[in-house]
Each structure stands twice: as structure tokens, then as C-alpha cells.
Coordinates of C-alpha atoms and ligand atoms in Angstrom, one line a residue:
M1 CA 109.0 142.4 -41.4
F2 CA 108.8 144.0 -44.8
K3 CA 110.0 143.2 -48.3
A4 CA 112.5 145.4 -50.2
I5 CA 115.1 145.2 -53.0
L6 CA 118.5 145.3 -51.3
I7 CA 121.8 146.0 -52.9
E8 CA 124.2 144.5 -50.4
N9 CA 127.6 145.9 -51.3
E10 CA 129.8 147.7 -53.8
Q11 CA 131.6 144.6 -54.9
R12 CA 128.2 143.2 -56.0
N13 CA 129.4 139.7 -55.2
S14 CA 125.7 139.0 -54.4
P15 CA 123.3 140.6 -57.0
P16 CA 120.5 142.8 -55.8
Q17 CA 117.5 140.7 -54.6
V18 CA 114.2 141.0 -52.8
V19 CA 114.7 140.3 -49.1
E20 CA 112.7 140.4 -45.9
L21 CA 114.0 142.9 -43.4
D22 CA 113.1 143.7 -39.9
E23 CA 111.5 147.1 -39.3
S24 CA 114.2 147.8 -36.7
R25 CA 116.6 148.2 -39.6
L26 CA 114.8 151.2 -41.0
P27 CA 116.8 154.4 -40.8
E28 CA 116.1 157.3 -38.5
G29 CA 113.3 159.6 -39.6
D30 CA 110.2 161.6 -38.5
V31 CA 107.6 159.8 -40.6
S32 CA 107.0 156.0 -41.2
V33 CA 105.3 155.2 -44.5
A34 CA 103.6 152.1 -45.7
V35 CA 104.8 152.2 -49.3
E36 CA 102.3 151.2 -51.9
Y37 CA 103.9 152.1 -55.2
S38 CA 107.3 153.1 -56.6
T39 CA 108.7 153.3 -60.1
L40 CA 111.6 152.0 -62.0
N41 CA 113.5 155.0 -63.4
Y42 CA 116.6 155.2 -65.5
K43 CA 118.6 156.1 -62.4
D44 CA 117.2 153.1 -60.5
A45 CA 118.2 150.8 -63.4
L46 CA 121.7 152.2 -63.2
A47 CA 121.8 151.6 -59.4
I48 CA 120.4 148.0 -59.7
T49 CA 122.7 147.0 -62.5
G50 CA 125.7 148.8 -61.1
K51 CA 126.3 150.5 -64.4
A52 CA 126.9 153.9 -62.8
P53 CA 127.9 154.9 -59.3
I54 CA 124.4 156.0 -58.2
V55 CA 124.5 154.3 -54.8
R56 CA 126.8 156.2 -52.4
H57 CA 126.7 153.7 -49.5
Y58 CA 125.7 150.2 -48.8
P59 CA 123.5 148.3 -48.1
M60 CA 121.0 150.3 -50.1
I61 CA 117.4 150.0 -51.0
P62 CA 117.1 151.6 -54.5
G63 CA 114.2 153.6 -55.8
I64 CA 114.2 157.4 -56.2
D65 CA 110.5 157.8 -55.5
L66 CA 107.6 156.4 -53.6
A67 CA 103.9 156.9 -52.7
G68 CA 102.0 155.4 -49.8
V69 CA 100.2 156.1 -46.5
V70 CA 101.7 157.6 -43.3
R71 CA 101.7 155.0 -40.5
E72 CA 103.4 157.0 -37.8
S73 CA 104.6 160.6 -37.6
S74 CA 106.4 162.7 -35.0
V75 CA 105.7 166.0 -36.7
P76 CA 102.4 167.9 -36.8
E77 CA 102.5 168.4 -40.6
F78 CA 101.7 164.7 -41.2
K79 CA 99.4 162.3 -39.4
A80 CA 98.7 158.6 -39.7
G81 CA 96.5 157.9 -42.8
D82 CA 97.8 160.8 -44.9
A83 CA 98.5 159.9 -48.5
V84 CA 102.0 161.1 -49.3
L85 CA 104.7 161.0 -52.1
V86 CA 108.4 161.6 -52.3
N87 CA 110.6 162.3 -55.3
G88 CA 114.4 162.5 -55.1
W89 CA 116.1 164.1 -52.0
G90 CA 118.8 161.3 -52.4
L91 CA 116.4 158.4 -52.0
G92 CA 118.0 155.3 -53.6
E93 CA 121.4 157.1 -53.6
L94 CA 122.1 158.3 -50.1
H95 CA 119.0 157.2 -48.2
W96 CA 117.0 154.0 -48.4
G97 CA 114.6 154.4 -51.4
G98 CA 111.2 153.5 -52.6
L99 CA 111.5 149.9 -53.8
T100 CA 110.3 148.6 -50.5
Q101 CA 107.1 148.0 -48.5
A102 CA 108.2 150.3 -45.6
A103 CA 110.2 153.5 -45.3
R104 CA 111.1 155.9 -42.6
L105 CA 111.8 159.4 -43.9
K106 CA 112.5 163.0 -43.1
A107 CA 109.3 165.0 -43.0
Q108 CA 110.7 167.8 -45.2
W109 CA 111.0 165.3 -48.1
L110 CA 107.3 164.4 -48.0
Q111 CA 104.4 166.0 -49.9
K112 CA 100.7 165.2 -49.6
I113 CA 99.4 163.6 -52.8
P114 CA 97.2 166.3 -54.4
A115 CA 93.6 165.5 -55.1
P116 CA 92.2 163.9 -57.2
L117 CA 95.3 161.7 -57.6
T118 CA 95.6 158.3 -55.9
A119 CA 98.9 156.9 -54.7
R120 CA 98.9 154.6 -57.8
Q121 CA 98.3 157.5 -60.2
A122 CA 100.9 159.7 -58.4
M123 CA 103.5 157.0 -58.9
A124 CA 102.3 156.3 -62.5
I125 CA 103.3 159.9 -63.0
G126 CA 106.3 159.5 -60.8
T127 CA 109.6 161.2 -61.1
A128 CA 109.2 161.1 -64.9
G129 CA 106.0 163.1 -65.0
Y130 CA 107.2 165.5 -62.2
T131 CA 110.4 166.1 -64.1
A132 CA 108.5 166.7 -67.4
M133 CA 106.3 169.2 -65.5
L134 CA 109.4 171.0 -64.1
C135 CA 110.6 171.3 -67.7
V136 CA 107.3 172.8 -68.8
L137 CA 107.5 175.2 -65.8
A138 CA 111.0 176.2 -67.0
L139 CA 109.7 176.9 -70.5
E140 CA 106.8 178.9 -69.1
A141 CA 109.2 180.9 -66.8
D142 CA 111.0 181.9 -70.0
G143 CA 107.8 183.2 -71.5
V144 CA 107.2 180.3 -73.9
T145 CA 103.5 180.0 -75.0
P146 CA 101.7 177.8 -77.5
G147 CA 101.6 180.8 -79.8
N148 CA 105.5 180.9 -80.1
G149 CA 105.6 177.8 -82.4
P150 CA 106.4 174.1 -82.3
V151 CA 108.1 172.5 -79.3
L152 CA 110.4 169.5 -79.7
V153 CA 110.5 166.7 -77.1
T154 CA 113.5 164.3 -77.4
G155 CA 113.4 160.7 -76.0
A156 CA 109.6 161.0 -76.5
S157 CA 108.7 157.4 -75.9
G158 CA 110.5 157.3 -72.6
G159 CA 109.0 158.2 -69.2
V160 CA 109.9 161.9 -69.1
G161 CA 109.3 162.2 -72.8
S162 CA 105.9 160.7 -72.7
F163 CA 104.7 163.0 -70.0
A164 CA 106.3 166.0 -71.7
V165 CA 104.4 165.2 -74.9
A166 CA 101.2 164.7 -73.0
L167 CA 101.5 167.9 -70.8
L168 CA 102.5 170.1 -73.7
G169 CA 99.7 168.7 -75.9
R170 CA 97.2 169.3 -73.1
L171 CA 98.4 172.9 -72.8
G172 CA 97.8 173.5 -76.5
Y173 CA 101.3 173.4 -77.9
E174 CA 102.2 171.9 -81.3
V175 CA 104.5 169.1 -80.1
I176 CA 107.1 167.5 -82.3
A177 CA 108.1 164.1 -80.8
S178 CA 111.6 162.9 -81.5
T179 CA 112.0 159.1 -81.2
G180 CA 114.1 156.2 -82.3
R181 CA 111.0 154.1 -82.3
P182 CA 108.8 155.0 -85.3
E183 CA 106.5 152.1 -84.3
E184 CA 105.4 154.2 -81.3
A185 CA 104.0 157.0 -83.6
D186 CA 100.4 156.1 -82.8
Y187 CA 101.1 156.1 -79.1
L188 CA 102.8 159.5 -79.2
K189 CA 100.1 161.0 -81.3
A190 CA 97.4 159.7 -78.9
L191 CA 99.4 161.4 -76.1
G192 CA 99.4 164.7 -77.8
A193 CA 102.2 164.8 -80.5
S194 CA 101.4 166.6 -83.8
E195 CA 104.3 165.2 -85.6
I196 CA 107.0 162.5 -85.1
C197 CA 110.6 162.9 -86.2
D198 CA 113.5 160.5 -86.3
R199 CA 116.0 161.0 -83.4
A200 CA 118.8 160.0 -85.8
Q201 CA 118.7 163.6 -87.2
F202 CA 120.0 164.9 -83.8
S203 CA 122.3 162.1 -82.7
S204 CA 125.6 162.8 -84.6
P205 CA 127.9 165.8 -84.5
G206 CA 126.2 168.7 -86.2
K207 CA 126.8 172.3 -87.4
P208 CA 127.0 175.2 -84.9
L209 CA 123.8 176.6 -86.4
A210 CA 121.1 174.6 -88.1
K211 CA 117.8 175.6 -89.7
E212 CA 115.6 177.5 -87.1
R213 CA 112.8 175.0 -86.5
F214 CA 111.6 174.9 -82.9
A215 CA 110.4 177.7 -80.6
A216 CA 111.4 175.6 -77.6
A217 CA 112.4 172.1 -76.6
I218 CA 112.5 169.6 -73.7
D219 CA 115.6 167.4 -74.0
C220 CA 116.0 164.1 -72.2
I221 CA 119.1 163.0 -74.2
G222 CA 122.1 165.4 -73.7
S223 CA 125.3 164.9 -75.7
H224 CA 125.1 165.6 -79.5
T225 CA 121.3 165.6 -79.4
L226 CA 121.2 168.5 -77.0
A227 CA 123.9 170.4 -79.0
N228 CA 121.8 169.9 -82.2
V229 CA 118.6 170.9 -80.5
C230 CA 120.2 174.2 -79.4
A231 CA 121.4 174.7 -83.0
S232 CA 117.9 174.1 -84.3
L233 CA 116.0 176.6 -82.0
R234 CA 114.4 179.6 -83.4
Y235 CA 115.7 183.1 -82.4
G236 CA 115.1 183.6 -78.7
G237 CA 114.1 180.0 -78.1
T238 CA 114.5 178.0 -74.9
V239 CA 115.5 174.4 -74.2
A240 CA 114.8 172.7 -70.9
A241 CA 117.5 170.0 -70.4
C242 CA 116.9 167.3 -67.9
G243 CA 118.5 164.1 -69.2
M244 CA 121.5 162.2 -70.5
A245 CA 120.2 159.1 -72.3
Q246 CA 122.8 159.6 -75.0
G247 CA 125.6 161.0 -72.7
L248 CA 126.6 163.4 -70.1
D249 CA 128.7 165.4 -72.5
F250 CA 127.6 168.6 -74.2
P251 CA 129.7 169.0 -77.4
A252 CA 128.1 172.3 -78.4
S253 CA 129.0 175.7 -79.9
V254 CA 128.2 179.1 -78.4
A255 CA 126.8 180.2 -81.8
P256 CA 123.1 179.7 -81.0
F257 CA 123.5 181.5 -77.7
I258 CA 125.4 184.5 -79.1
L259 CA 123.8 184.7 -82.5
R260 CA 120.2 183.6 -81.8
G261 CA 119.9 184.5 -78.1
I262 CA 118.7 181.1 -77.1
T263 CA 118.4 180.0 -73.4
L264 CA 119.4 176.6 -72.0
R265 CA 117.6 175.9 -68.7
G266 CA 118.8 173.0 -66.6
V267 CA 116.2 171.0 -64.7
D268 CA 116.9 169.0 -61.6
S269 CA 114.2 167.1 -59.9
V270 CA 116.2 165.7 -56.9
Y271 CA 116.9 168.8 -54.9
C272 CA 114.3 171.1 -56.4
P273 CA 112.8 173.4 -53.7
M274 CA 109.5 172.3 -52.1
D275 CA 107.5 175.4 -53.3
I276 CA 108.3 174.5 -57.0
R277 CA 107.6 170.8 -56.3
K278 CA 104.2 171.7 -54.9
Q279 CA 103.5 173.9 -57.9
A280 CA 104.5 171.1 -60.2
W281 CA 102.4 168.4 -58.5
S282 CA 99.4 170.7 -58.4
R283 CA 99.7 171.3 -62.1
L284 CA 100.1 167.6 -62.7
A285 CA 96.9 166.8 -60.7
E286 CA 95.1 169.3 -62.9
L287 CA 96.6 168.5 -66.3
V288 CA 97.3 164.7 -66.4
L289 CA 94.2 162.8 -67.6
P290 CA 93.5 159.3 -66.2
A291 CA 93.6 158.1 -69.8
T292 CA 97.1 159.4 -70.2
I293 CA 98.2 157.6 -67.1
D294 CA 96.6 154.3 -68.4
A295 CA 98.4 154.7 -71.7
V296 CA 101.8 155.4 -70.2
L297 CA 102.0 152.9 -67.3
H298 CA 102.9 149.3 -67.2
E299 CA 102.5 147.8 -63.7
I300 CA 105.0 145.3 -62.4
G301 CA 105.7 143.7 -58.9
L302 CA 108.7 144.2 -56.7
N303 CA 110.1 140.8 -57.8
E304 CA 110.1 141.8 -61.5
A305 CA 111.9 145.2 -61.0
I306 CA 115.4 143.7 -60.9
G307 CA 115.0 141.8 -64.1
R308 CA 113.5 144.7 -66.0
A309 CA 116.4 147.1 -65.2
P310 CA 118.6 146.2 -68.2
E311 CA 115.6 146.9 -70.5
V312 CA 115.2 150.4 -69.0
L313 CA 118.9 151.1 -69.8
A314 CA 118.5 149.7 -73.3
G315 CA 115.7 152.3 -73.9
K316 CA 113.2 149.4 -74.6
I317 CA 110.5 150.5 -72.1
R318 CA 107.7 152.6 -73.4
G319 CA 106.4 155.1 -70.9
R320 CA 106.6 154.2 -67.2
L321 CA 107.3 151.0 -65.2
L322 CA 105.1 151.4 -62.1
V323 CA 106.1 149.1 -59.3
N324 CA 103.4 147.7 -57.0
V325 CA 105.5 146.8 -54.0
N326 CA 102.8 144.6 -52.5
R327 CA 102.4 142.5 -55.6
Ligands
NDP1 P1 113.6 156.3 -70.2 O1 114.7 155.3 -70.3 O2 112.2 156.0 -69.9 O3 113.6 157.2 -71.6 C1 114.8 157.6 -72.3 C2 114.5 157.7 -73.7 O4 115.6 158.2 -74.4 C3 114.3 156.3 -74.4 O5 113.0 155.9 -74.3 C4 114.6 156.6 -75.8 O6 113.5 157.3 -76.4 C5 115.7 157.7 -75.7 N1 117.1 157.2 -75.8 C6 117.6 156.1 -75.1 N2 118.9 156.0 -75.4 C7 119.2 156.9 -76.4 C8 120.4 157.2 -77.1 N3 121.5 156.5 -77.0 N4 120.3 158.2 -78.0 C9 119.2 158.9 -78.2 N5 118.0 158.7 -77.5 C10 118.0 157.7 -76.6 O7 114.2 157.4 -69.2 P2 113.4 158.6 -68.4 O8 112.4 159.2 -69.4 O9 113.0 158.1 -67.1 O10 114.6 159.6 -68.2 C11 115.1 160.3 -69.4 C12 116.4 161.0 -69.0 O11 116.2 162.0 -68.0 C13 117.5 160.0 -68.4 O12 118.7 160.4 -68.8 C14 117.3 160.3 -66.9 O13 118.5 159.9 -66.2 C15 117.0 161.7 -66.9 N6 116.2 162.2 -65.7 C16 116.7 163.3 -65.1 C17 116.0 163.9 -64.1 C18 116.4 165.1 -63.5 O14 116.1 165.4 -62.3 N7 117.1 165.9 -64.2 C19 114.8 163.2 -63.5 C20 114.3 162.0 -64.3 C21 115.1 161.6 -65.3 P3 113.0 157.0 -77.9 O15 113.0 155.5 -78.0 O16 111.7 157.6 -78.0 O17 114.0 157.5 -78.8

């Protein structure tokens, strides 16, 4: 038997709850994993509260990521005792996810946790840190370097934003952190921000072109914020867009694209190819300091995850909610 959060059905006549399940109910897969940690992401909060149609079939164990130890494997790439992690691939949407003590998974979804990270550290970084790293890789692929000028991070106090600030800071960029929470200024500066700005300046409909301020940006927000970020990029600048905390819409003008030659790079963590994932996790293992992990994470147990989901959607969580599934 193992414990997991279960969302029973679409009608939600019974709210998600922690239940005990028999291992015989685990889906088909090549590798069985004793899960140690997962995280509570924005998408998981949407799935748990039912605020968006994240879950594609029922019953579903939510949780888009997990880290743990291989118990059994039918493939040579993984053996019992290997420390592994999974991000995305439809976990918590199409396939039973990470908010569980046991999982059975397809081998091609798994990665070995790169040294020196532990399972706890890997999930403290989680999908948020991995997505932030993919955004940094996207900027680098476009030739952005610290010498180009300041880089804006929107949604800076959130999970992706916190790691984006920390990674860019560690790489020597001048980081401007945009937040609606000025009280988090000290936290963001300790992570690596040079300057804090009020997110209100990007949230309303703006002009097609604004003052050229940023060499590049990582945007977690979408909607008017992303449109205004595009309008505020310097000539030839790049924005890596990964999120939709304000909205899925993109009410923008082509002006910054055709008059300033800016680039908009979309970042997807879920079906990102394995070679890029490996590159991202190897950079994370090298760049993320234990002190950053400690500053960003807040550990909760499986039982607490359901109750914290509305706070995640309300943007009230600073950094990451790490879920210790055995607590
Ligand atoms: P969090 O909830 O941790 O952070 C989101 C942050 O956005 C908040 O902390 C807040 O930052 C800001 N925010 C919230 N609501 C609004 C609003 N209405 N207007 C402007 N800013 C707002 O989420 P994550 O960091 O985990 O994820 C960020 C986004 O990225 C989400 O939309 C998520 O779905 C998406 N995502 C996408 C991935 C991909 O593969 N593309 C992978 C992971 C996440 P502050 O208080 O500092 O202003």
C-alpha cells in the first residue's frame, strides 16, 4: 500500500484527498520508483482545485514532477537504487503524477539526478528551477550575455522567477526583478537581483513601443505583461516566455518585432527533448547553490498539499513548495 493524493472524478463530488492505494493499481511502466519528494506547482494547484482542465482522465494522482529511488526496473538504463527525477511528460495530467509515495513510469521519462544534488535538492529546484534554466538556455542560444545589459524577470517572487533571478545573478547578469510584493525585495536581492521594480508598470494595456530598457527578459506572466515586456526590450533583445500567471492571452503589437528586431522564444518544460533536459539539469547542478535552495524552499507534507493549492493560485507563495511525500 502507498499514500497518494487522488482526484476521483471530473464532477468533483468528492474533493481530492490523501488515500491509501494498493500497488496493483499502479499503471503499466518499465520502472517503479519509491517517491521521496514532489512539488506543488501552479499547474498542480489548478489540477487540485479544478480551476482549469489540467487533468485529462480520472482518477488522477496530480503532481508534474517527482524525485526518488528506483525500486525495480525492466530496462538496463536504470537499476534498483538509482536516484532519479522526472519533470513533465504529462505527469499529473495524462499519467499518474508525483504527489504519491509510489510511481510506475516509462523509462524514457526518467533522468538520473546529477551529482551533487540530492533528491530533496532536485525537487526543491523542481520544475520551476528547471524551467528557469530552460529560459536561461533560450537566452544564451540567442547570444544574450551579461555584457548586453540588464535582464528583466517577471513574477520574480514565484518559483520560476526566484530561480531565474538566482541563475542569472550567478551567471553575472544585472537582474531587474519585477514583483507585486515589494516586501520581498530583500529576498530577491539576496537571490541575485540588482534592482526591484513594481509589476504594476507592466500589467495594463500599454503602447506598441516603450522606452528601450532591457537587453533580455524571462517572463512568467503572459498577457499585457508580456506585451509590455516586448515593447520595453532594447534593439535586438530577446524574451523567453514560459508562463501565464496574468493570462494566456498576448495582446501585443508587431512593432517591437519589426522595428527593433526583438525575438520571442517560447519555453516548454513538459515535452522538452531529453538532451536539452540533461543539459539544463547539469547546469542546475553546477549553478544552484545550497544556500539558494534553502532560501527558496518551504517544505510541506502530502496532507498539507491540498490545502495550500489556493494560495499558490493566489500568488501568495514565495519560492517553492517542496512536498515530502513521506511526511
Ligand atoms: P508561482 O505561482 O510560484 O509564481 C507566479 C508569480 O507570478 C507570483 O509569485 C507572482 O509574482 C506573479 N503573479 C501572480 N499572479 C499575477 C498576476 N495576475 N499578474 C502579474 N503577476 C502575477 O508560479 P511558478 O513560478 O511555478 O510558475 C510561473 C508561471 O509559469 C505559471 O503561469 C506556470 O503555469 C508557468 N510554468 C510554465 C512552465 C512551462 O513549461 N512553460 C513550467 C512551469 C511553470 P510576484 O508576487 O513576484 O509579482
